[in-house]
Short mmCIF file of C-alpha atoms in Angstrom, two decimals:
data_model
loop_
_atom_site.label_atom_id
_atom_site.label_comp_id
_atom_site.label_asym_id
_atom_site.label_seq_id
_atom_site.Cartn_x
_atom_site.Cartn_y
_atom_site.Cartn_z
CA MET R 193 -0.83 -40.44 32.39
CA PRO R 194 -0.36 -40.90 28.85
CA PRO R 195 3.09 -40.71 27.42
CA ALA R 196 4.38 -37.43 26.30
CA PRO R 197 4.59 -36.87 22.36
CA LYS R 198 8.20 -37.40 20.86
CA LYS R 199 9.80 -34.17 19.59
CA PRO R 200 10.59 -34.58 15.68
CA ALA R 201 14.32 -35.14 15.08
CA ILE R 202 15.80 -31.97 13.58
CA LYS R 203 17.67 -32.62 10.23
CA LYS R 204 20.88 -30.80 9.84
CA ALA R 205 21.66 -29.14 6.33
CA PRO R 206 24.32 -30.78 4.59
CA ALA R 207 27.84 -28.73 4.98
CA THR R 208 28.65 -26.80 1.88
CA VAL R 209 31.95 -27.80 0.44
CA ARG R 210 33.97 -24.50 -0.71
CA LYS R 211 35.71 -25.08 -3.97
CA PRO R 212 39.33 -24.23 -4.00
CA VAL R 213 39.97 -20.72 -5.74
CA ALA R 214 42.04 -20.60 -8.79
CA ARG R 215 44.89 -18.20 -8.36
CA LYS R 216 45.76 -16.14 -11.22
CA PRO R 217 49.52 -16.37 -12.26
CA ALA R 218 51.66 -13.46 -11.18
CA ALA R 219 52.26 -11.17 -14.33
CA ARG R 220 55.76 -11.11 -15.29
CA LYS R 221 57.46 -8.03 -15.22
CA LYS R 222 58.59 -6.76 -18.59
CA LYS R 223 62.06 -6.22 -18.68
CA SER R 224 63.11 -2.37 -19.36
CA LYS R 225 65.52 -2.09 -22.25
CA SER R 226 68.21 0.58 -21.12
CA ILE R 227 68.95 3.74 -23.16
CA PRO R 228 72.63 3.33 -24.41
CA ILE R 229 74.88 6.18 -22.64
CA GLU R 230 75.33 8.24 -26.10
CA TRP R 231 71.83 8.68 -26.16
CA LYS R 232 71.65 9.87 -22.54
CA LEU R 233 74.63 12.22 -22.99
CA ALA R 234 73.18 13.41 -26.03
CA LEU R 235 69.80 13.92 -24.27
CA ILE R 236 71.66 15.79 -21.42
CA ALA R 237 73.47 18.07 -23.52
CA VAL R 238 70.35 19.27 -25.59
CA LEU R 239 68.73 20.12 -22.12
CA LEU R 240 71.62 22.04 -20.84
CA VAL R 241 71.43 24.20 -24.34
CA LEU R 242 67.36 24.69 -24.01
CA LEU R 243 67.99 25.68 -20.12
CA SER R 244 70.72 27.81 -21.01
CA PRO R 245 70.05 31.92 -20.63
CA LEU R 246 72.38 32.41 -23.60
CA TYR R 247 70.32 30.23 -25.73
CA TYR R 248 67.21 32.09 -25.20
CA GLY R 249 69.04 35.45 -25.36
CA TYR R 250 70.09 34.30 -28.89
CA ILE R 251 66.50 33.37 -29.89
CA LEU R 252 65.14 36.78 -28.11
CA LYS R 253 67.65 38.72 -30.13
CA GLY R 254 66.45 37.05 -33.49
CA PHE R 255 62.85 37.58 -32.74
CA VAL R 256 63.31 41.33 -31.84
CA GLY R 257 65.13 41.89 -34.87
CA THR R 258 62.69 40.17 -37.13
CA TRP R 259 59.75 42.05 -35.24
CA ARG R 260 61.68 45.11 -35.72
CA TRP R 261 62.38 44.59 -39.35
CA ILE R 262 58.47 43.84 -39.81
CA LYS R 263 57.69 47.16 -37.92
CA ASP R 264 59.87 49.15 -40.01
CA TRP R 265 58.89 47.67 -43.16
CA GLY R 266 58.36 50.39 -45.79
CA GLN R 267 60.11 53.32 -43.70
CA ASP R 268 63.22 55.00 -44.36
CA PRO R 269 66.08 52.46 -43.08
CA ASN R 270 68.43 55.41 -42.20
CA TYR R 271 65.78 57.07 -39.54
CA ARG R 272 64.25 54.17 -37.43
CA THR R 273 62.36 54.14 -34.12
CA TYR R 274 64.40 53.39 -31.09
CA GLU R 275 61.88 52.10 -28.41
CA SER R 276 63.95 52.65 -25.27
CA PHE R 277 64.61 56.60 -26.37
CA ASN R 278 60.98 56.71 -27.75
CA ILE R 279 62.18 58.78 -30.71
CA LYS R 280 63.48 58.23 -34.39
CA ILE R 281 67.23 58.57 -34.82
CA PRO R 282 69.31 59.09 -37.84
CA LYS R 283 71.37 55.89 -38.08
CA GLN R 284 74.22 57.27 -40.18
CA TYR R 285 75.65 58.81 -36.98
CA THR R 286 77.77 56.91 -34.38
CA ILE R 287 78.01 59.83 -31.87
CA HIS R 288 74.85 61.08 -29.83
CA GLY R 289 74.32 63.42 -26.98
CA ILE R 290 71.64 65.73 -25.17
CA ASP R 291 71.42 69.11 -23.88
CA VAL R 292 69.68 70.26 -20.60
CA SER R 293 68.40 73.00 -18.59
CA TYR R 294 66.74 73.29 -15.28
CA TYR R 295 63.82 72.29 -16.91
CA GLN R 296 64.91 68.57 -16.85
CA GLY R 297 65.10 68.94 -13.13
CA LYS R 298 67.59 66.86 -10.99
CA ILE R 299 69.30 64.31 -13.32
CA ASN R 300 70.87 60.70 -12.46
CA TRP R 301 73.94 61.14 -14.51
CA ALA R 302 75.21 57.43 -14.06
CA LYS R 303 71.88 56.28 -15.31
CA VAL R 304 72.22 58.63 -18.46
CA LYS R 305 75.62 57.21 -19.27
CA THR R 306 74.47 53.32 -19.01
CA MET R 307 71.59 53.76 -21.11
CA LYS R 308 71.82 52.08 -24.40
CA GLU R 309 70.09 50.52 -27.17
CA ASP R 310 71.97 48.95 -29.82
CA GLU R 311 74.82 50.89 -30.42
CA VAL R 312 73.03 54.30 -29.48
CA SER R 313 74.17 56.06 -25.90
CA ILE R 314 74.76 59.15 -24.49
CA ARG R 315 78.38 60.50 -25.23
CA PHE R 316 77.92 64.21 -24.52
CA ALA R 317 75.82 67.13 -23.17
CA PHE R 318 75.40 70.88 -23.33
CA ILE R 319 74.28 72.19 -20.34
CA LYS R 320 72.68 75.80 -19.74
CA ALA R 321 74.82 77.94 -17.75
CA THR R 322 73.27 81.54 -17.96
CA GLU R 323 70.84 83.69 -20.22
CA GLY R 324 71.43 87.70 -20.87
CA LEU R 325 72.91 89.52 -18.08
CA LEU R 326 71.43 88.20 -14.94
CA LEU R 327 69.97 84.63 -15.16
CA VAL R 328 72.17 81.49 -14.10
CA ASP R 329 70.60 78.30 -14.62
CA PRO R 330 69.87 76.93 -10.96
CA TYR R 331 70.96 73.22 -12.12
CA PHE R 332 74.04 74.59 -13.96
CA GLN R 333 76.55 73.95 -11.21
CA ARG R 334 75.38 70.61 -10.00
CA ASN R 335 74.86 69.15 -13.98
CA TRP R 336 78.63 70.57 -14.65
CA ARG R 337 80.14 68.82 -11.68
CA GLU R 338 78.15 65.69 -11.71
CA ALA R 339 78.09 64.89 -15.69
CA PRO R 340 81.80 64.66 -16.20
CA LYS R 341 81.83 62.16 -13.11
CA ALA R 342 79.68 59.74 -15.18
CA GLY R 343 82.14 60.09 -17.93
CA ILE R 344 80.06 62.37 -20.16
CA LEU R 345 81.80 64.86 -22.47
CA CYS R 346 80.26 68.58 -21.33
CA GLY R 347 80.05 72.02 -22.80
CA ALA R 348 78.31 74.85 -21.58
CA TYR R 349 75.94 77.51 -23.27
CA HIS R 350 74.73 80.82 -23.10
CA PHE R 351 71.35 81.89 -24.15
CA PHE R 352 71.74 84.94 -26.03
CA ARG R 353 69.65 88.13 -25.71
CA PRO R 354 70.20 90.58 -28.44
CA LYS R 355 68.79 93.37 -26.99
CA LYS R 356 71.53 93.31 -24.28
CA ASP R 357 75.17 94.02 -24.79
CA GLY R 358 77.06 91.12 -26.60
CA LYS R 359 80.34 91.73 -24.61
CA ALA R 360 78.72 92.27 -21.32
CA GLN R 361 76.81 88.61 -22.03
CA ALA R 362 80.08 87.14 -22.77
CA LYS R 363 81.65 88.10 -19.68
CA PHE R 364 78.87 87.46 -17.17
CA PHE R 365 78.79 83.82 -19.04
CA LEU R 366 82.53 83.24 -18.37
CA GLN R 367 82.30 84.56 -14.51
CA VAL R 368 79.89 81.45 -14.42
CA VAL R 369 81.59 79.08 -16.28
CA ASN R 370 85.32 77.65 -15.86
CA ILE R 371 85.99 76.13 -19.16
CA GLU R 372 88.85 73.44 -18.77
CA LYS R 373 90.90 70.92 -20.72
CA GLY R 374 88.67 68.05 -22.16
CA ASP R 375 85.47 70.40 -22.13
CA LEU R 376 83.46 70.85 -25.34
CA PRO R 377 83.68 74.55 -26.87
CA PRO R 378 81.47 76.99 -25.33
CA VAL R 379 78.14 77.69 -26.75
CA VAL R 380 76.30 80.71 -27.43
CA ASP R 381 72.23 80.05 -28.23
CA ILE R 382 70.77 82.47 -30.60
CA GLU R 383 66.96 81.99 -31.65
CA SER R 384 65.41 85.11 -31.82
CA LEU R 385 65.62 88.86 -32.64
CA ASP R 386 64.25 89.96 -29.23
CA GLY R 387 62.56 93.20 -31.34
CA VAL R 388 65.86 94.32 -32.89
CA SER R 389 67.34 94.21 -36.47
CA PRO R 390 69.13 91.53 -37.87
CA LEU R 391 72.12 93.98 -38.34
CA LYS R 392 71.96 94.83 -34.45
CA MET R 393 71.67 90.97 -33.37
CA ARG R 394 74.80 90.19 -35.41
CA ALA R 395 76.92 93.07 -34.35
CA GLU R 396 76.00 92.15 -30.31
CA LEU R 397 76.72 88.32 -31.16
CA SER R 398 79.92 89.06 -32.84
CA ASP R 399 80.97 91.14 -29.72
CA PHE R 400 80.02 87.88 -27.66
CA LEU R 401 81.92 85.67 -29.82
CA ASN R 402 84.95 87.80 -29.95
CA TYR R 403 85.41 88.27 -26.28
CA VAL R 404 84.68 84.48 -25.49
CA GLU R 405 87.53 83.51 -28.06
CA MET R 406 89.89 85.90 -26.80
CA LYS R 407 89.73 84.89 -23.30
CA THR R 408 89.35 81.09 -23.66
CA LYS R 409 91.29 80.60 -26.89
CA VAL R 410 88.41 78.59 -28.11
CA ARG R 411 86.30 79.33 -30.94
CA PRO R 412 82.71 79.07 -29.88
CA ILE R 413 79.87 77.13 -31.64
CA ILE R 414 76.64 79.11 -32.51
CA TYR R 415 73.31 77.01 -31.98
CA THR R 416 70.28 78.27 -33.71
CA GLY R 417 67.33 77.05 -35.56
CA LEU R 418 67.28 75.92 -39.44
CA LYS R 419 64.93 78.81 -40.17
CA PHE R 420 66.53 81.39 -38.07
CA HIS R 421 69.86 80.36 -39.74
CA GLU R 422 68.36 80.71 -43.22
CA ASP R 423 66.95 84.18 -42.45
CA TYR R 424 69.61 85.75 -40.35
CA LEU R 425 72.80 84.03 -40.14
CA ASP R 426 73.42 82.46 -43.60
CA GLY R 427 76.59 83.85 -45.11
CA HIS R 428 77.66 85.27 -41.69
CA PHE R 429 79.96 83.57 -39.06
CA GLU R 430 81.16 81.27 -41.58
CA ASP R 431 84.29 80.07 -39.62
CA TYR R 432 82.21 79.24 -36.61
CA PRO R 433 81.24 75.50 -35.63
CA LEU R 434 77.51 75.49 -36.22
CA TRP R 435 74.70 73.53 -34.22
CA VAL R 436 71.42 73.46 -35.62
CA ALA R 437 68.01 72.63 -34.56
CA HIS R 438 65.76 70.70 -37.21
CA TYR R 439 63.29 68.29 -35.93
CA TYR R 440 61.93 65.17 -36.80
CA GLN R 441 63.55 64.58 -39.84
CA PRO R 442 65.50 61.88 -41.69
CA LYS R 443 68.25 64.25 -43.06
CA LEU R 444 69.19 67.92 -42.00
CA LYS R 445 68.55 70.21 -44.73
CA LEU R 446 71.89 72.08 -44.79
CA ASP R 447 75.20 71.31 -46.29
CA LYS R 448 76.97 68.75 -44.28
CA SER R 449 80.33 70.61 -44.45
CA ARG R 450 78.58 73.59 -42.42
CA TRP R 451 77.30 71.89 -39.42
CA LYS R 452 78.90 69.98 -36.33
CA PHE R 453 75.92 69.16 -34.37
CA TRP R 454 72.15 68.52 -35.03
CA GLN R 455 69.43 68.76 -32.73
CA HIS R 456 67.05 66.15 -34.59
CA SER R 457 64.53 66.03 -31.57
CA ASP R 458 62.81 67.50 -28.62
CA LYS R 459 61.04 64.76 -26.79
CA ALA R 460 63.70 62.16 -26.06
CA LYS R 461 62.85 60.01 -22.94
CA ILE R 462 66.37 59.07 -20.90
CA ASN R 463 66.95 57.08 -18.13
CA GLY R 464 67.60 59.14 -15.28
CA ILE R 465 65.92 62.26 -16.37
CA GLY R 466 62.07 63.03 -15.58
CA HIS R 467 61.30 65.00 -18.33
CA VAL R 468 61.58 64.96 -22.32
CA VAL R 469 65.16 65.92 -23.68
CA ASP R 470 66.63 67.08 -26.97
CA PHE R 471 68.49 64.62 -28.80
CA ASN R 472 71.61 65.54 -30.90
CA ALA R 473 73.90 63.70 -33.43
CA PHE R 474 77.51 64.66 -34.01
CA ASN R 475 78.54 65.12 -37.54
CA GLY R 476 81.70 63.02 -37.17
CA ASP R 477 83.73 60.15 -35.60
CA SER R 478 85.26 59.87 -32.32
CA LEU R 479 88.51 61.34 -33.45
CA ALA R 480 86.76 64.28 -35.14
CA LEU R 481 84.92 65.00 -31.56
CA ASP R 482 88.50 64.85 -29.60
CA ASN R 483 89.74 67.14 -31.90
CA MET R 484 86.97 69.61 -30.92
CA LEU R 485 87.72 69.40 -27.14
CA VAL R 486 89.60 72.09 -25.48
CA LYS R 487 93.33 71.59 -25.41
#
């Protein structure tokens, strides 16, 4: 048999030679410069100031003051809006108060007492007690008890009906109200003629005033509207303290020596009271108010 053919020899590929990889030299860390201790302390001090609530209170106060100044630009500086009370208040008076009746409903007197904006707060309250010969305000006893507990000076008032006997109304009023030391003087509220003549109205009113003063040894306050006073009371009852209603005005158009209290708004919003309230200013300082109290 012929010899088998020889298989061709397989040539091996030459081995590839790997070149050594050149390594990058490690980056050198930069040395951080240390902050001087004085700068650190200064930075901490600045942060403490910025994070302090006192700082923000000061800034906020300044911002509010500036905004109010801009808002009130061109308005009477003595008669500006107090946002929390939602009314304008004459600035030249320092003692303020309210008057209430059943219309205001159940009152939280503690909230009334603590309400304050700038220097305006509630110092006194006149509380309706009676009307005519038969009506007792359903909230009188509660208000008369709770308001003084909150630290508010109080006075009681009677809504006068000229058609009814003045002396009988005075007796009825004093049966309901126990006037004590430290109270404001009692008040008679006269707002209309009720169909009688001015002469008859003044006669019955005089009987009421004389009887209350005789029994309490305190001269009552007369409450009325400015127009009613001009039409029917001017020149009469000059020796009695006067409380006048005259709304939404920067000034009461009546000789300042004639009146003690000014009801200048009937739509104030007061914390602790669910309805709008009459707002009043006292014509005098704290000493003058103290001198008016029942001794």
